[in-house]
Short mmCIF file of C-alpha atoms in Angstrom, two decimals:
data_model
loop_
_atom_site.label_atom_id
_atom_site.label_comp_id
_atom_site.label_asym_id
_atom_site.label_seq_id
_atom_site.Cartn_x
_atom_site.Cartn_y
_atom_site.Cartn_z
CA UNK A 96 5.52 160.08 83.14
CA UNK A 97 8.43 162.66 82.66
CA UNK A 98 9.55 164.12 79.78
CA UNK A 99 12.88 162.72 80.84
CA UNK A 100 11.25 158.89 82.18
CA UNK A 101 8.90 158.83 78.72
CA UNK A 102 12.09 159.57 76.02
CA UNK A 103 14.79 157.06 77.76
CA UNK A 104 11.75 154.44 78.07
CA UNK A 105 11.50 154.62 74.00
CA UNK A 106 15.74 155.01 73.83
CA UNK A 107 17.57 152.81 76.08
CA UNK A 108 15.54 149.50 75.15
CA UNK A 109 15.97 150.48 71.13
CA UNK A 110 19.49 151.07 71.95
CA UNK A 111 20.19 147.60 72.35
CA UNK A 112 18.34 146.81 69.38
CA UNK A 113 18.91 149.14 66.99
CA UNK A 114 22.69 150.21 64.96
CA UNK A 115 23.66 153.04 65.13
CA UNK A 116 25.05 155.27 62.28
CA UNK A 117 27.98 152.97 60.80
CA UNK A 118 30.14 156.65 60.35
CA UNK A 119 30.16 156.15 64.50
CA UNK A 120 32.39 153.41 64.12
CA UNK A 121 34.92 153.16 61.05
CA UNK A 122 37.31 156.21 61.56
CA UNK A 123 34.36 158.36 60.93
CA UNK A 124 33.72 157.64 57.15
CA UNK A 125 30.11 157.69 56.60
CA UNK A 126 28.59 154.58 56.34
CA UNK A 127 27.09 155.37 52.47
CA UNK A 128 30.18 155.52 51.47
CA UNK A 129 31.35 151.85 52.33
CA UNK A 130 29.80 148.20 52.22
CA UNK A 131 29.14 146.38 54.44
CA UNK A 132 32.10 144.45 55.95
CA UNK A 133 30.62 141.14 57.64
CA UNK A 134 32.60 138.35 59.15
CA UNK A 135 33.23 135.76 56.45
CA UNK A 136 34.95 139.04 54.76
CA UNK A 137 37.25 140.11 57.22
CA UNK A 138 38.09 136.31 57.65
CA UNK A 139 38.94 135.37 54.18
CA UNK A 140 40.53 139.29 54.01
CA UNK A 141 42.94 137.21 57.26
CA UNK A 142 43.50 134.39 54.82
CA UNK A 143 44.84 136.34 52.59
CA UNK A 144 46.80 139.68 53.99
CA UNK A 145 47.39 139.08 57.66
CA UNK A 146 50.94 139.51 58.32
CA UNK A 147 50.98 136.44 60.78
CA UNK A 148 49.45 134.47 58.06
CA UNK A 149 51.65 135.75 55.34
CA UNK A 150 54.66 135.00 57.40
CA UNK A 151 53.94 131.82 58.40
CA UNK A 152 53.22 131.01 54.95
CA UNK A 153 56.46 132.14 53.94
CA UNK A 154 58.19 130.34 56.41
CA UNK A 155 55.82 127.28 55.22
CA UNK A 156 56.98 127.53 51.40
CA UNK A 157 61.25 127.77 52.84
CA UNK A 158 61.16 124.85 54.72
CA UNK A 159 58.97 122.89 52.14
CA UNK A 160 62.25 124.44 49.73
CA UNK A 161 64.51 122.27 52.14
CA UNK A 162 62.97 119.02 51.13
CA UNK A 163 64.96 119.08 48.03
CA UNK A 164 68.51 119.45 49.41
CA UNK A 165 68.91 116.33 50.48
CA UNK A 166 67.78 114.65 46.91
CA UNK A 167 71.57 115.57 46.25
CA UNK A 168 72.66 112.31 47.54
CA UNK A 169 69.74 110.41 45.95
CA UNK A 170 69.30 111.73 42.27
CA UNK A 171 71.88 111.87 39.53
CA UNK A 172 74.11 114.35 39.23
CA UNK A 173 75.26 115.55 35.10
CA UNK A 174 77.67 117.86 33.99
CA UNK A 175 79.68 119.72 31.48
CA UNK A 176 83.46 120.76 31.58
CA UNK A 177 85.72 122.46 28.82
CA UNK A 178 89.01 123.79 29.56
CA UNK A 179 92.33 124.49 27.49
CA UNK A 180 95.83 123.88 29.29
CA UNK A 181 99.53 124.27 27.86
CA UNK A 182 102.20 122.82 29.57
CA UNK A 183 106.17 121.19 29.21
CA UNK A 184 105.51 119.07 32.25
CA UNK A 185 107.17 116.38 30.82
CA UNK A 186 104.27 113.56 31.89
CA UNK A 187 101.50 116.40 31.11
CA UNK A 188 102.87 116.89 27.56
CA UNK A 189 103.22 113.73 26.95
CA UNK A 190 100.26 112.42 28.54
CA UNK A 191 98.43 115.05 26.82
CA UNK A 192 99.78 113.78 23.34
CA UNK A 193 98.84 110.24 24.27
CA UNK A 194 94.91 111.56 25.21
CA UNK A 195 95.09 113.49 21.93
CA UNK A 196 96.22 110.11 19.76
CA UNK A 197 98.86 111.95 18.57
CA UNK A 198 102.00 110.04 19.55
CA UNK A 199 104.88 109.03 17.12
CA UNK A 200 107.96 107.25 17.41
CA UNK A 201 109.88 110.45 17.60
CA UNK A 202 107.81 111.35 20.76
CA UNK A 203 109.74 108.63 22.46
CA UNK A 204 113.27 110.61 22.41
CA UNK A 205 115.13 110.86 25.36
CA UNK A 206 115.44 114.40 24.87
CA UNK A 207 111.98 114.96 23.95
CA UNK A 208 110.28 113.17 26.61
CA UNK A 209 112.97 115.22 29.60
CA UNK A 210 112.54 118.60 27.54
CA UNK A 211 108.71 118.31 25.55
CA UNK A 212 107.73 121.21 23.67
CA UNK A 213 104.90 123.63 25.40
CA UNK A 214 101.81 120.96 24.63
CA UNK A 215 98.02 123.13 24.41
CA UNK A 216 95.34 121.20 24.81
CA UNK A 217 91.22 121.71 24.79
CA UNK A 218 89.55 118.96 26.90
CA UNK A 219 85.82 118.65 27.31
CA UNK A 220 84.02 116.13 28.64
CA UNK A 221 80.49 114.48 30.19
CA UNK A 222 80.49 113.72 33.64
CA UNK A 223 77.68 111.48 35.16
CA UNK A 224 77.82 110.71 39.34
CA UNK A 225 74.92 108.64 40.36
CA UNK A 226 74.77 107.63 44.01
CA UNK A 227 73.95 104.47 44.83
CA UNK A 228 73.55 104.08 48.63
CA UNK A 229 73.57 107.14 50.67
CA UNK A 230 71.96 106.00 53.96
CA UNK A 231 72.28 109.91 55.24
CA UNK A 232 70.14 111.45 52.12
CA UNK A 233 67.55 108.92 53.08
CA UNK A 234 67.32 109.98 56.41
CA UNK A 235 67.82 113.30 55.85
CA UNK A 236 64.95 113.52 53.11
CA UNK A 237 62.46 112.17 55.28
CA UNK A 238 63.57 114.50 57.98
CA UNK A 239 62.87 117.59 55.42
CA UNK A 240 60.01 116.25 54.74
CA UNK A 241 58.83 115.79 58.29
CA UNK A 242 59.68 119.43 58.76
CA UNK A 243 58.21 120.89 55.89
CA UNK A 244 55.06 119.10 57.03
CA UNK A 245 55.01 120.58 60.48
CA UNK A 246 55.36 123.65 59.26
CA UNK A 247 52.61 123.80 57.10
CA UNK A 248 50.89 122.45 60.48
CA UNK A 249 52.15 125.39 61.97
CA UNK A 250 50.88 127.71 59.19
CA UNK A 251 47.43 126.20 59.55
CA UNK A 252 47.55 126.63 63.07
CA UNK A 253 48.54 130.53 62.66
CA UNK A 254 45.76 130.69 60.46
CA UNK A 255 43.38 129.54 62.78
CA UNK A 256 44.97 131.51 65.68
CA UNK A 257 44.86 134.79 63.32
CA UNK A 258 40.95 134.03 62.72
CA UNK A 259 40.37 134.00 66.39
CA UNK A 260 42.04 137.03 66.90
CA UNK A 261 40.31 138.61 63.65
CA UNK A 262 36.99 137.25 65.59
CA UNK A 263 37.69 139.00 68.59
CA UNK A 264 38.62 142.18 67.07
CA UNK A 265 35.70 142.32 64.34
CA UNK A 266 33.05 142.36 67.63
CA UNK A 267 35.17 144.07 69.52
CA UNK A 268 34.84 146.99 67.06
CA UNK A 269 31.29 146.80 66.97
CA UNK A 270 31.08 146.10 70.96
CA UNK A 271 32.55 149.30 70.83
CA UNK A 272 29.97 151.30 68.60
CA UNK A 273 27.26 149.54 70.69
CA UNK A 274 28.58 151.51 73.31
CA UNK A 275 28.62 154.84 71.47
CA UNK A 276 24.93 153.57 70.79
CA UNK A 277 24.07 152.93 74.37
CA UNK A 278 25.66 155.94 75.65
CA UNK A 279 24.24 158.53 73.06
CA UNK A 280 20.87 157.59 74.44
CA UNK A 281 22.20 157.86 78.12
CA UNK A 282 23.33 161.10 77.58
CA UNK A 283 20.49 162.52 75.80
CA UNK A 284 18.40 160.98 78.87
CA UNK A 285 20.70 162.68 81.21
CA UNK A 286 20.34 165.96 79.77
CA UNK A 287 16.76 165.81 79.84
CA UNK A 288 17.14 164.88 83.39
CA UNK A 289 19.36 168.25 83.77
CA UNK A 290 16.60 169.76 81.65
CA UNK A 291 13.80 168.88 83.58
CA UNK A 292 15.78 169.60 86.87
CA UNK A 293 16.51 173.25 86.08
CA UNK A 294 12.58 173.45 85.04
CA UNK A 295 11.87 172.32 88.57
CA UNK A 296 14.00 174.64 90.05
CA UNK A 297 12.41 177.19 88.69
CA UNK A 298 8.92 176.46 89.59
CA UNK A 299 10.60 175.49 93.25
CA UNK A 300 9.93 172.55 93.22
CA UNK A 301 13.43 171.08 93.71
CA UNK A 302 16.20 173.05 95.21
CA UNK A 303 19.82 173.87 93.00
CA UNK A 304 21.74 171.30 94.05
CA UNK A 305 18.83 169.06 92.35
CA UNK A 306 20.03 170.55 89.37
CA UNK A 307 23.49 170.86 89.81
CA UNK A 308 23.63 167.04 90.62
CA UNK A 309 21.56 166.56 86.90
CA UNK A 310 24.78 168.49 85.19
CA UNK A 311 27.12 166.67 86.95
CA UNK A 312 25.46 163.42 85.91
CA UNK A 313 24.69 164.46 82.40
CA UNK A 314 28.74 165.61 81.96
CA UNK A 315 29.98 162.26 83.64
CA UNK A 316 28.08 160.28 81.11
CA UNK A 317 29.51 162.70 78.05
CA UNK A 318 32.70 162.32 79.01
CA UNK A 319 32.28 158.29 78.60
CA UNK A 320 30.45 158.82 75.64
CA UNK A 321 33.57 160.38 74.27
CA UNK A 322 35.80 157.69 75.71
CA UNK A 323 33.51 155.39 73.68
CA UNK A 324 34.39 157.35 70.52
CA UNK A 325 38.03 157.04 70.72
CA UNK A 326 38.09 153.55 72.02
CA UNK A 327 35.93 152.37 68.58
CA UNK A 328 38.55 154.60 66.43
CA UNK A 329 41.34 152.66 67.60
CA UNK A 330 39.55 149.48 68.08
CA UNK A 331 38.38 149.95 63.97
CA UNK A 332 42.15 150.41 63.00
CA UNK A 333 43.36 147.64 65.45
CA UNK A 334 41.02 145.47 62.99
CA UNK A 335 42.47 147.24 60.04
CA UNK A 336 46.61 146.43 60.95
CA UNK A 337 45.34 142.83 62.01
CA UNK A 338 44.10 142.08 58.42
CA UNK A 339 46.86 143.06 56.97
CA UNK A 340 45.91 146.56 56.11
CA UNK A 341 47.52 150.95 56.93
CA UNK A 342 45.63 151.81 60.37
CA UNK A 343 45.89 155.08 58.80
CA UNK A 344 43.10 157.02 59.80
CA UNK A 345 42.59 159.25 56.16
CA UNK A 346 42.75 156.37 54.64
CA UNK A 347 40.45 153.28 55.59
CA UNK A 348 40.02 150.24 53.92
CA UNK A 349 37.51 148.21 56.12
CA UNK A 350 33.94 149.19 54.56
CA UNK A 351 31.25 149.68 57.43
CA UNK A 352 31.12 147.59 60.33
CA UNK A 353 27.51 146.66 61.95
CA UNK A 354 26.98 148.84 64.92
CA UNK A 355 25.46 146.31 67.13
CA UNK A 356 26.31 142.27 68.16
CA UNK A 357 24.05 139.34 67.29
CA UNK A 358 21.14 139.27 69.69
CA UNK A 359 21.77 136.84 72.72
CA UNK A 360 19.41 133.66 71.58
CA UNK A 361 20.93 133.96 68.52
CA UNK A 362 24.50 133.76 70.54
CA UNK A 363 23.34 131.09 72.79
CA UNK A 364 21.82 128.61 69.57
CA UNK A 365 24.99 128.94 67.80
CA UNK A 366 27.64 128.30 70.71
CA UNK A 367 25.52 126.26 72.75
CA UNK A 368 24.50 123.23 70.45
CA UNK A 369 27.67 123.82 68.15
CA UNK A 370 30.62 123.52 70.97
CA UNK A 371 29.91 123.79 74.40
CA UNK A 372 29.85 119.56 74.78
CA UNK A 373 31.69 118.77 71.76
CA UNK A 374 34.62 116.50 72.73
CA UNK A 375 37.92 117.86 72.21
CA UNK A 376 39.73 116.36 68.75
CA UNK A 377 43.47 115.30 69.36
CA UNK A 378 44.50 115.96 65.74
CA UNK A 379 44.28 120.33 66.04
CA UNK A 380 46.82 121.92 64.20
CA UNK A 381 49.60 122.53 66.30
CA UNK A 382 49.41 119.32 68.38
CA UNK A 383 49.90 117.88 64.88
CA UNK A 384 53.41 120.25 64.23
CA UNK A 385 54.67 118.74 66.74
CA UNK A 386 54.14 115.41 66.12
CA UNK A 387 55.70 115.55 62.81
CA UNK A 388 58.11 118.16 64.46
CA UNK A 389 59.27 115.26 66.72
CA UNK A 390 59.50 113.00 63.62
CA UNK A 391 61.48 115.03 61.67
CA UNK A 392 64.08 115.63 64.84
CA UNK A 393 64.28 111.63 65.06
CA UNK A 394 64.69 111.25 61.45
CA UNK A 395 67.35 114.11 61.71
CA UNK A 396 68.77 111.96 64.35
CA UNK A 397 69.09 109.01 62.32
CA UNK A 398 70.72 110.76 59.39
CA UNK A 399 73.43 112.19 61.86
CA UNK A 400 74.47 108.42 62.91
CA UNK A 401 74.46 107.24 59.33
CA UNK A 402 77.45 109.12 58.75
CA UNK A 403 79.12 106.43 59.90
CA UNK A 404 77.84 103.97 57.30
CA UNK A 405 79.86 102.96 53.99
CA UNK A 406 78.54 105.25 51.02
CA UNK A 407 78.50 103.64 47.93
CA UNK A 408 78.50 106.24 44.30
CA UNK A 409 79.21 105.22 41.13
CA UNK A 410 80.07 107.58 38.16
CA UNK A 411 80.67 107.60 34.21
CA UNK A 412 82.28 109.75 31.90
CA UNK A 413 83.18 110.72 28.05
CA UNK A 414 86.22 113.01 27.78
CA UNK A 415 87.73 114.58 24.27
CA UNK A 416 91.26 116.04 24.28
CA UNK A 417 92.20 118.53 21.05
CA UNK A 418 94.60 120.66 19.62
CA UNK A 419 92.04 122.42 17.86
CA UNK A 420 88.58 122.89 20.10
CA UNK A 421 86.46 121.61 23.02
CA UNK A 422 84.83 118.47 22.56
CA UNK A 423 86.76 117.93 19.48
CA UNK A 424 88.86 114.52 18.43
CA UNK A 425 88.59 111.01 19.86
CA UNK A 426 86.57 110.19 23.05
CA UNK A 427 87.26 108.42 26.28
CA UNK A 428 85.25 106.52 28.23
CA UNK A 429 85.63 105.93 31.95
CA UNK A 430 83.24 104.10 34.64
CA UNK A 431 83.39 103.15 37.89
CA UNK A 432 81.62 102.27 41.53
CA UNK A 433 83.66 103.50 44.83
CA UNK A 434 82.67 102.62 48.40
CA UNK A 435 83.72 105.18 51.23
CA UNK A 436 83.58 104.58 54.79
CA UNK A 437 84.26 107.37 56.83
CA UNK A 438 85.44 106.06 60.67
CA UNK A 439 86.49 109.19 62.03
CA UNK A 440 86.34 112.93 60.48
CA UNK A 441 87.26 114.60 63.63
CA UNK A 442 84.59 115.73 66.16
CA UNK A 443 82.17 117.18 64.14
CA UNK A 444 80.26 114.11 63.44
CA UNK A 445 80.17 113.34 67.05
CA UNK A 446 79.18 116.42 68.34
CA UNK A 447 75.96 116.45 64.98
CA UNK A 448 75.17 112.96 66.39
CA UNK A 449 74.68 114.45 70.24
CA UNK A 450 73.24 117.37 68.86
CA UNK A 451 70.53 115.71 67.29
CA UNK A 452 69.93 113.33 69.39
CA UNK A 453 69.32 116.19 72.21
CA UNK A 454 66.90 118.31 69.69
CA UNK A 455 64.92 114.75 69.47
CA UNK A 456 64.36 114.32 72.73
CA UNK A 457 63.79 118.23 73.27
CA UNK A 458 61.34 117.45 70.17
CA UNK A 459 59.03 114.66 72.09
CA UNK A 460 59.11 116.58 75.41
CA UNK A 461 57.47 119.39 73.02
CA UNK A 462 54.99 116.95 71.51
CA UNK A 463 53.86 115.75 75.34
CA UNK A 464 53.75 119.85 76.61
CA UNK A 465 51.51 120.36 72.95
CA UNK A 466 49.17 117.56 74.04
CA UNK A 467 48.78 118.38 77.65
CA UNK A 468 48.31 121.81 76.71
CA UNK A 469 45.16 120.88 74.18
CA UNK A 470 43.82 118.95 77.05
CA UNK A 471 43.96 121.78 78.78
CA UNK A 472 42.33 124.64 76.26
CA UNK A 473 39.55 122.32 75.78
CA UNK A 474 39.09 122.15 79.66
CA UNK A 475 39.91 125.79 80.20
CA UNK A 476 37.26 126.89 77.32
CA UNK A 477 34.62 124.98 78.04
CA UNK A 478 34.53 126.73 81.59
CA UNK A 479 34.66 129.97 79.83
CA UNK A 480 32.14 129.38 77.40
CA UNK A 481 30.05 127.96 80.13
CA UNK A 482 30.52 130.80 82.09
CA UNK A 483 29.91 133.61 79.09
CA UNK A 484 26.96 132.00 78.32
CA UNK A 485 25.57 131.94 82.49
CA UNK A 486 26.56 136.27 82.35
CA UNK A 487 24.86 136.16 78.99
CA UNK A 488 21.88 134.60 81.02
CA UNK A 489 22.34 137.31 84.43
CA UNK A 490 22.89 140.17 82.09
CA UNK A 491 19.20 139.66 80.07
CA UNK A 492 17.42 139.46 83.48
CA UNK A 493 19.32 142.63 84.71
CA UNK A 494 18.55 144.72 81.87
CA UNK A 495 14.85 143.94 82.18
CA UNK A 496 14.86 144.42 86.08
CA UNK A 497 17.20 147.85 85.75
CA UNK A 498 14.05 149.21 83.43
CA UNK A 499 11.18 148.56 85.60
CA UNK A 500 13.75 150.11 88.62
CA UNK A 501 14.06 152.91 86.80
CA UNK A 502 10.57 153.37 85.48
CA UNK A 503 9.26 153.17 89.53
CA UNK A 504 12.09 155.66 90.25
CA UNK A 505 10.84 157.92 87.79
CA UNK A 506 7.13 157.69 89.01
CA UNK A 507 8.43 158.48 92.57
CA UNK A 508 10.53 161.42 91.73
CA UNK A 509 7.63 162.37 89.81
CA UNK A 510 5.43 162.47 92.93
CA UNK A 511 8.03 163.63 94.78
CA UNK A 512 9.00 160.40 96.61
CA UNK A 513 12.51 159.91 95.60
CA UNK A 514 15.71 161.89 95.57
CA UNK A 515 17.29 163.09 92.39
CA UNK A 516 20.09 161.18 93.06
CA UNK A 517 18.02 158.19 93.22
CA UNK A 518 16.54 158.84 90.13
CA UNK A 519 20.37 159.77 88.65
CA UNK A 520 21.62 156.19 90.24
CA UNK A 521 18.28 154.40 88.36
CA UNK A 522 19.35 155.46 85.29
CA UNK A 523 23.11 154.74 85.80
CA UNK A 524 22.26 151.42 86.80
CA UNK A 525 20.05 151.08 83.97
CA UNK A 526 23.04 152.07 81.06
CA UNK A 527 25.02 149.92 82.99
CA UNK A 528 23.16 146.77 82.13
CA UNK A 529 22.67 147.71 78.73
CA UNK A 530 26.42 147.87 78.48
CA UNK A 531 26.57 145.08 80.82
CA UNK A 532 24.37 142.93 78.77
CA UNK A 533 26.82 144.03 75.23
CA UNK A 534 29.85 143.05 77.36
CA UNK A 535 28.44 139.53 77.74
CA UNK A 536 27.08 139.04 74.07
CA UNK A 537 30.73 139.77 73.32
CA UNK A 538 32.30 137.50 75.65
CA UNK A 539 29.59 134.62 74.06
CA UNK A 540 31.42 135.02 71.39
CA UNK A 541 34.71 135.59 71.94
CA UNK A 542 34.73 132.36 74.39
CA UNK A 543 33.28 130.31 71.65
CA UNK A 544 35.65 131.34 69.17
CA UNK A 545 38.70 130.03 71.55
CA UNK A 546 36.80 126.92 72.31
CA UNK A 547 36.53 126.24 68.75
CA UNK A 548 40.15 126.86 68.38
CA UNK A 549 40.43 124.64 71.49
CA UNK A 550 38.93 121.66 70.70
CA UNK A 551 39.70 121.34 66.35
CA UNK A 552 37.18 123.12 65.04
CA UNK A 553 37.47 126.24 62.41
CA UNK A 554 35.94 129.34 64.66
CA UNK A 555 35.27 130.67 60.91
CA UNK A 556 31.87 128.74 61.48
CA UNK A 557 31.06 131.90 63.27
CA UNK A 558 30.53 134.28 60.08
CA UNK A 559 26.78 132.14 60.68
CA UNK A 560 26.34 135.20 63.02
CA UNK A 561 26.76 137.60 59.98
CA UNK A 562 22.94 136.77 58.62
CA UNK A 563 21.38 138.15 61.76
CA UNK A 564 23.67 141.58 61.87
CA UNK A 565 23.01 142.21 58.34
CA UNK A 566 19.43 142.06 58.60
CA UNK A 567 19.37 144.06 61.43
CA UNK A 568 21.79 146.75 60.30
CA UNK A 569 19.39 146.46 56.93
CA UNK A 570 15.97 146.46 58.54
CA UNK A 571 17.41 149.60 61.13
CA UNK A 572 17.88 151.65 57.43
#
């Protein structure tokens, strides 16, 4: 066998075993100088510091906020007041020196009651308002609390969206130092080729253009190689700004990411039995915003017509009146119970019934589009996991037949049999595979991850994959 034939025989197949280096693949920080990052930590990392998650969560904790506005025409309402006035408005001043049980018979002079002296007075008092049938704060305050529900729906649903996407971007980081992997051994291979060529040229046994064909090869394959590179760079800090951290690239904060994917049976155990022909769950996260969304808009509906309806308050108060300071001399005591019914304050109520009522029926048209739409994710991604997992399937049985294809090419160009461009297209056939074959481990994954989504489930149950990475990366050390 060649020198070329015997080293990419022992490289390629490892290559799809074996990590790499972790420096290859986080911004080029050696790999001693960082733990491990697995799945389950970048996914609780994405609990924590996304910025989708954080938003939503702060959106979440506003409208949860809301739920106590409408308590104002529910719960009591207490307090204070203090003032001071001075006046020679004949009924103030002497209304003021009846409050402040201060009258005399002299107060009752003509003259004194049409020209009073300036009167000063300090008046405090204790005000209590406690409604007693508000049918719009009802309404209203289920309405908040409809919303505030849906939107921690909503934030539970970005959360699971955001682990998806932290799913997809984890592997597609190390997808992409797989591919440094698979390509480093390529181009060593096709160097050797080059190497071997230009040996045989010498010796004429080949002519230049043998050679020359080698090169070309050998640079083709570096210049993917260094495609590879940059393409892991940006896919590490992509995964960086997605869990909520500076894609700066002197200053990472990932640790080391594993430099190759699960192997494929351990793929095909984990998304075949766990998802593939579970039945979809009705109850997912955002299906279930928009059911209480659609509550809330009908309760909000509601409230808006109950403006209309007699409110009845009631209300109770102490008041002091003093020459000399707040809350000071004798006290009075008032109580009472009024009934308002409001049949027309101009157009505004009209046009915040309409209103309403168009966002509730806007609100259950959403509600049937967020059902047929999860009817449809769990159709769509069971067809793409079933798919993934039939490349996954093609891709094993190509890698094995583009080795023994390439191994016969070698023999033949050994005996002089074959072309060099043969044996060039042999072993471009046989990277492709390999890369083929990483490609389709990653799409396992990525499909199941959505299908989870799809169909209820937390696609966090993939950190499961972590155990077999981990040992690998460990064992590979």
């Amino acid at each position: 066998m060649s020198p070329f034939r015997s080293r990419l025989a022992r490289v390629i197949p490892r290559a799809a075993r074996r990590p790499l280096a972790a420096g290859l693949l986080v911004l080029g920080v050696p790999a001693a100088a960082r733990a491990q990052l697995t799945l389950a930590d970048a996914l609780r990392r994405a609990d924590r510091t996304a910025f989708a998650n954080r938003i939503a969560a702060g959106a979440a904790r506003a409208q949860d906020a809301q739920t106590l506005a409408p308590l104002r025409g529910v719960l009591p309402d207490v307090h204070l007041e203090a003032g001071f006035v001075r006046t020679t408005d004949p009924v103030g001043a002497f209304g003021t020196t009846l409050r402040q049980r201060s009258i005399t018979q002299n107060d009752f002079a003509p003259d004194r009651l049409n020209y009073p002296d300036a009167v000063g007075n300090y008046q405090g008092a204790v005000v209590v308002q406690q409604p007693l049938f508000n049918a719009d704060a009802a309404f209203g305050r289920r309405a908040a609390v409809d919303a505030a529900d849906a939107s921690r729906a909503s934030e539970r649903w970005t959360a699971i969206s955001t682990r998806v996407d932290v799913i997809r971007a984890y592997y597609g980081a190390v997808l992409a130092a797989e591919r440094i992997t698979t390509l480093d051994a390529a181009s060593r291979a096709a160097h050797a080729h080059a190497a071997q060529a230009e040996a045989m040229v010498r010796q004429g046994l080949v002519t230049k253009s043998d050679a020359l064909l080698a090169s070309v090869r050998a640079a083709d394959v570096d210049a993917q190689l260094v495609e590879a590179r940059g393409a892991a760079r940006s896919a590490a800090r992509g995964l960086a700004v997605l869990l909520g951290e500076s894609p700066a690239a002197d200053a990472p904060a990932l640790g080391a990411l594993p430099a190759t994917l699960p192997d494929a049976d351990r793929i095909r155990a984990l998304v075949a039995d766990d998802t593939l022909d579970v039945a979809p769950v009705r109850t997912r996260a955002d299906v279930r915003a928009a059911t209480l969304g659609a509550d809330a808009a009908h309760e909000d509906a509601r409230r808006a017509r109950s403006t209309f309806v007699p409110r009845v308050n009631s209300f109770a108060r102490y008041d002091w009146n003093s020459l000399a300071r707040p809350y000071a001399g004798d006290k009075n005591w008032t109580v009472g119970i009024m009934a308002t019914w409001s049949l027309f304050a101009g157009a505004g109520d009209i046009a915040d019934v309409r209103a309403t009522t168009a966002r509730a029926d806007a609100a259950r048209a959403g509600l049937d589009a967020a059902r047929a739409q999860a009817d449809l994710d769990a159709q769509d991604t069971r067809t793409a996991l079933s798919v993934a997992l039939e490349r996954l399937a093609i891709a094993e049985r190509a890698v094995g037949q583009s080795g023994e294809a390439h191994r016969l090419v070698a023999r033949k160009y050994e005996g002089g049999l074959a072309t060099v461009v043969e044996l060039l297209d042999a072993q471009a056939a046989e990277t492709q595979t390999v890369l083929a074959l990483s490609q389709a481990r990653y799409g396992a994954i990525v499909a199941d991850a959505a299908r989870r989504r799809a169909i209820g489930e937390d696609p966090a149950a993939l950190a499961a994959l972590d155990a077999t990475t981990i040992t690998a990366a460990t064992a590979s050390r």
